[in-house]
Amino acid sequence: MPTLKQENGSIYYRVKGEGIPLIFIHPPMLTSANFYYQAEELSGICKVIRFDIRGHGRSSTSKRPITYPLIVEDMRQLLDHLGIEKAYVCGYSTGGSIALEFLLTYPERSYGGIIVSAMPEVNDLYLKQRIAMAIKLANTKSFPLLSLAIAWGNADTTAIFRKMHKESLYGHALNIQQYYRYSMGYNCTERLAAIDLPVLLVYGEKDRSFHSYARLLHKNLPDNQLIFLEKEKHQIPTKAAGKLNNAIRTFIQWQSNRENGEAGIII
């Protein structure tokens, strides 16, 4: 099992494919299993890197409270461990906030970002209530129920549900609760103008509660493309995998052509 050894534990990771590095960041309770379809379909053009955040999946329990700066530092160490100078960073839902924090903290280590169904801050009552409920359920007694609900909500097939559910049960309730708590107070909106890197924003047309966050990012990020996937909801990496993967593939190839001074897009 590939792991990044640390002083007080280890980070579990998986790498598939060759090419431009692309690292994925999962939300609380879920694990790197959330990006199974991305690893399968994008590894033909990218070096796809997935990892379990501390206290999630097969990574060790963290003695330090889970914060975005801590996760960003783990990502930087993982890239160093793999001998990777730069990578695209892709975060889903709460993981998208971490992708933004990585772009702000280590812009020299990234080609750009892909933000999927995510937010730079939590500013609406509906999302605050959902996170508050998750925090309440992220305890030893209710942990299996929360795992079941989130895996079921994100899975598109029975096989993927079983995999996601199994991996999530390895997690540590306190660390998952800490991840949720930190997301409630995080706010990088006022710093978005400092991200001088290309960013792809991907949202579901039917995920209307997140449209305000899409517009907020689109307005404040200097260099971004905003895509709404027709007829799709929030759980894009699994339930709209083909559409997301095509968008990522086109974005990365467009940026490569842009850097090389070429006009066309290769699909």
PDB file of N, CA, C and O in Angstrom, residues 57-88:
ATOM      1  N   GLY A  57     -10.297   7.366   5.294  1.00  0.00           N
ATOM      2  CA  GLY A  57      -9.889   6.197   4.531  1.00  0.00           C
ATOM      3  C   GLY A  57      -8.719   5.473   5.168  1.00  0.00           C
ATOM      4  O   GLY A  57      -8.704   5.191   6.363  1.00  0.00           O
ATOM      5  N   ARG A  58      -7.691   5.223   4.355  1.00  0.00           N
ATOM      6  CA  ARG A  58      -6.549   4.431   4.804  1.00  0.00           C
ATOM      7  C   ARG A  58      -5.382   5.269   5.316  1.00  0.00           C
ATOM      8  O   ARG A  58      -4.318   4.730   5.636  1.00  0.00           O
ATOM      9  N   SER A  59      -5.556   6.590   5.371  1.00  0.00           N
ATOM     10  CA  SER A  59      -4.530   7.433   5.993  1.00  0.00           C
ATOM     11  C   SER A  59      -4.645   7.350   7.510  1.00  0.00           C
ATOM     12  O   SER A  59      -5.715   7.034   8.058  1.00  0.00           O
ATOM     13  N   SER A  60      -3.549   7.628   8.189  1.00  0.00           N
ATOM     14  CA  SER A  60      -3.532   7.532   9.648  1.00  0.00           C
ATOM     15  C   SER A  60      -4.411   8.589  10.304  1.00  0.00           C
ATOM     16  O   SER A  60      -4.656   9.657   9.742  1.00  0.00           O
ATOM     17  N   THR A  61      -4.854   8.286  11.502  1.00  0.00           N
ATOM     18  CA  THR A  61      -5.540   9.279  12.326  1.00  0.00           C
ATOM     19  C   THR A  61      -4.575  10.416  12.629  1.00  0.00           C
ATOM     20  O   THR A  61      -3.381  10.195  12.850  1.00  0.00           O
ATOM     21  N   SER A  62      -5.084  11.629  12.606  1.00  0.00           N
ATOM     22  CA  SER A  62      -4.241  12.796  12.869  1.00  0.00           C
ATOM     23  C   SER A  62      -4.358  13.249  14.319  1.00  0.00           C
ATOM     24  O   SER A  62      -5.462  13.448  14.833  1.00  0.00           O
ATOM     25  N   LYS A  63      -3.218  13.419  14.979  1.00  0.00           N
ATOM     26  CA  LYS A  63      -3.216  13.968  16.333  1.00  0.00           C
ATOM     27  C   LYS A  63      -3.404  15.479  16.301  1.00  0.00           C
ATOM     28  O   LYS A  63      -3.845  16.076  17.276  1.00  0.00           O
ATOM     29  N   ARG A  64      -3.041  16.081  15.171  1.00  0.00           N
ATOM     30  CA  ARG A  64      -3.263  17.514  14.990  1.00  0.00           C
ATOM     31  C   ARG A  64      -4.651  17.747  14.415  1.00  0.00           C
ATOM     32  O   ARG A  64      -5.113  16.979  13.571  1.00  0.00           O
ATOM     33  N   PRO A  65      -5.361  18.797  14.840  1.00  0.00           N
ATOM     34  CA  PRO A  65      -6.692  19.077  14.278  1.00  0.00           C
ATOM     35  C   PRO A  65      -6.611  19.279  12.767  1.00  0.00           C
ATOM     36  O   PRO A  65      -5.648  19.864  12.259  1.00  0.00           O
ATOM     37  N   ILE A  66      -7.611  18.801  12.060  1.00  0.00           N
ATOM     38  CA  ILE A  66      -7.641  18.933  10.611  1.00  0.00           C
ATOM     39  C   ILE A  66      -7.978  20.370  10.229  1.00  0.00           C
ATOM     40  O   ILE A  66      -9.027  20.900  10.613  1.00  0.00           O
ATOM     41  N   THR A  67      -7.080  20.994   9.477  1.00  0.00           N
ATOM     42  CA  THR A  67      -7.293  22.339   8.952  1.00  0.00           C
ATOM     43  C   THR A  67      -6.885  22.344   7.489  1.00  0.00           C
ATOM     44  O   THR A  67      -6.149  21.460   7.035  1.00  0.00           O
ATOM     45  N   TYR A  68      -7.323  23.334   6.746  1.00  0.00           N
ATOM     46  CA  TYR A  68      -6.932  23.411   5.338  1.00  0.00           C
ATOM     47  C   TYR A  68      -5.434  23.630   5.173  1.00  0.00           C
ATOM     48  O   TYR A  68      -4.814  22.993   4.313  1.00  0.00           O
ATOM     49  N   PRO A  69      -4.802  24.516   5.949  1.00  0.00           N
ATOM     50  CA  PRO A  69      -3.344  24.649   5.822  1.00  0.00           C
ATOM     51  C   PRO A  69      -2.606  23.344   6.073  1.00  0.00           C
ATOM     52  O   PRO A  69      -1.596  23.061   5.415  1.00  0.00           O
ATOM     53  N   LEU A  70      -3.090  22.526   7.002  1.00  0.00           N
ATOM     54  CA  LEU A  70      -2.452  21.238   7.275  1.00  0.00           C
ATOM     55  C   LEU A  70      -2.584  20.313   6.070  1.00  0.00           C
ATOM     56  O   LEU A  70      -1.610  19.652   5.667  1.00  0.00           O
ATOM     57  N   ILE A  71      -3.765  20.269   5.469  1.00  0.00           N
ATOM     58  CA  ILE A  71      -3.973  19.418   4.295  1.00  0.00           C
ATOM     59  C   ILE A  71      -3.136  19.905   3.125  1.00  0.00           C
ATOM     60  O   ILE A  71      -2.535  19.104   2.392  1.00  0.00           O
ATOM     61  N   VAL A  72      -3.081  21.220   2.937  1.00  0.00           N
ATOM     62  CA  VAL A  72      -2.268  21.798   1.861  1.00  0.00           C
ATOM     63  C   VAL A  72      -0.800  21.430   2.029  1.00  0.00           C
ATOM     64  O   VAL A  72      -0.110  21.096   1.064  1.00  0.00           O
ATOM     65  N   GLU A  73      -0.323  21.461   3.263  1.00  0.00           N
ATOM     66  CA  GLU A  73       1.075  21.091   3.520  1.00  0.00           C
ATOM     67  C   GLU A  73       1.300  19.608   3.230  1.00  0.00           C
ATOM     68  O   GLU A  73       2.345  19.223   2.692  1.00  0.00           O
ATOM     69  N   ASP A  74       0.325  18.767   3.555  1.00  0.00           N
ATOM     70  CA  ASP A  74       0.430  17.343   3.220  1.00  0.00           C
ATOM     71  C   ASP A  74       0.497  17.146   1.707  1.00  0.00           C
ATOM     72  O   ASP A  74       1.257  16.300   1.212  1.00  0.00           O
ATOM     73  N   MET A  75      -0.272  17.928   0.971  1.00  0.00           N
ATOM     74  CA  MET A  75      -0.245  17.853  -0.486  1.00  0.00           C
ATOM     75  C   MET A  75       1.123  18.256  -1.027  1.00  0.00           C
ATOM     76  O   MET A  75       1.664  17.610  -1.928  1.00  0.00           O
ATOM     77  N   ARG A  76       1.678  19.301  -0.465  1.00  0.00           N
ATOM     78  CA  ARG A  76       3.003  19.752  -0.900  1.00  0.00           C
ATOM     79  C   ARG A  76       4.049  18.677  -0.636  1.00  0.00           C
ATOM     80  O   ARG A  76       4.896  18.379  -1.490  1.00  0.00           O
ATOM     81  N   GLN A  77       3.967  18.046   0.529  1.00  0.00           N
ATOM     82  CA  GLN A  77       4.902  16.979   0.856  1.00  0.00           C
ATOM     83  C   GLN A  77       4.706  15.767  -0.053  1.00  0.00           C
ATOM     84  O   GLN A  77       5.682  15.109  -0.439  1.00  0.00           O
ATOM     85  N   LEU A  78       3.466  15.484  -0.411  1.00  0.00           N
ATOM     86  CA  LEU A  78       3.196  14.356  -1.305  1.00  0.00           C
ATOM     87  C   LEU A  78       3.772  14.623  -2.694  1.00  0.00           C
ATOM     88  O   LEU A  78       4.390  13.725  -3.292  1.00  0.00           O
ATOM     89  N   LEU A  79       3.627  15.830  -3.200  1.00  0.00           N
ATOM     90  CA  LEU A  79       4.220  16.175  -4.490  1.00  0.00           C
ATOM     91  C   LEU A  79       5.743  16.057  -4.428  1.00  0.00           C
ATOM     92  O   LEU A  79       6.374  15.543  -5.362  1.00  0.00           O
ATOM     93  N   ASP A  80       6.332  16.517  -3.332  1.00  0.00           N
ATOM     94  CA  ASP A  80       7.787  16.377  -3.158  1.00  0.00           C
ATOM     95  C   ASP A  80       8.181  14.901  -3.157  1.00  0.00           C
ATOM     96  O   ASP A  80       9.172  14.505  -3.791  1.00  0.00           O
ATOM     97  N   HIS A  81       7.416  14.105  -2.430  1.00  0.00           N
ATOM     98  CA  HIS A  81       7.684  12.663  -2.318  1.00  0.00           C
ATOM     99  C   HIS A  81       7.651  11.984  -3.688  1.00  0.00           C
ATOM    100  O   HIS A  81       8.449  11.080  -3.957  1.00  0.00           O
ATOM    101  N   LEU A  82       6.750  12.442  -4.545  1.00  0.00           N
ATOM    102  CA  LEU A  82       6.601  11.862  -5.879  1.00  0.00           C
ATOM    103  C   LEU A  82       7.511  12.510  -6.915  1.00  0.00           C
ATOM    104  O   LEU A  82       7.512  12.108  -8.082  1.00  0.00           O
ATOM    105  N   GLY A  83       8.293  13.501  -6.488  1.00  0.00           N
ATOM    106  CA  GLY A  83       9.204  14.178  -7.408  1.00  0.00           C
ATOM    107  C   GLY A  83       8.486  15.040  -8.426  1.00  0.00           C
ATOM    108  O   GLY A  83       8.960  15.212  -9.552  1.00  0.00           O
ATOM    109  N   ILE A  84       7.352  15.609  -8.032  1.00  0.00           N
ATOM    110  CA  ILE A  84       6.539  16.429  -8.931  1.00  0.00           C
ATOM    111  C   ILE A  84       6.689  17.899  -8.568  1.00  0.00           C
ATOM    112  O   ILE A  84       6.411  18.292  -7.427  1.00  0.00           O
ATOM    113  N   GLU A  85       7.102  18.701  -9.541  1.00  0.00           N
ATOM    114  CA  GLU A  85       7.291  20.132  -9.297  1.00  0.00           C
ATOM    115  C   GLU A  85       5.977  20.895  -9.341  1.00  0.00           C
ATOM    116  O   GLU A  85       5.719  21.762  -8.511  1.00  0.00           O
ATOM    117  N   LYS A  86       5.113  20.559 -10.322  1.00  0.00           N
ATOM    118  CA  LYS A  86       3.840  21.252 -10.486  1.00  0.00           C
ATOM    119  C   LYS A  86       2.737  20.260 -10.834  1.00  0.00           C
ATOM    120  O   LYS A  86       2.998  19.224 -11.445  1.00  0.00           O
ATOM    121  N   ALA A  87       1.498  20.630 -10.439  1.00  0.00           N
ATOM    122  CA  ALA A  87       0.344  19.787 -10.763  1.00  0.00           C
ATOM    123  C   ALA A  87      -0.894  20.657 -10.865  1.00  0.00           C
ATOM    124  O   ALA A  87      -0.961  21.746 -10.286  1.00  0.00           O
ATOM    125  N   TYR A  88      -1.872  20.177 -11.604  1.00  0.00           N
ATOM    126  CA  TYR A  88      -3.210  20.747 -11.517  1.00  0.00           C
ATOM    127  C   TYR A  88      -3.837  20.199 -10.241  1.00  0.00           C
ATOM    128  O   TYR A  88      -3.633  19.032  -9.889  1.00  0.00           O
TER     129      TYR A  88
END
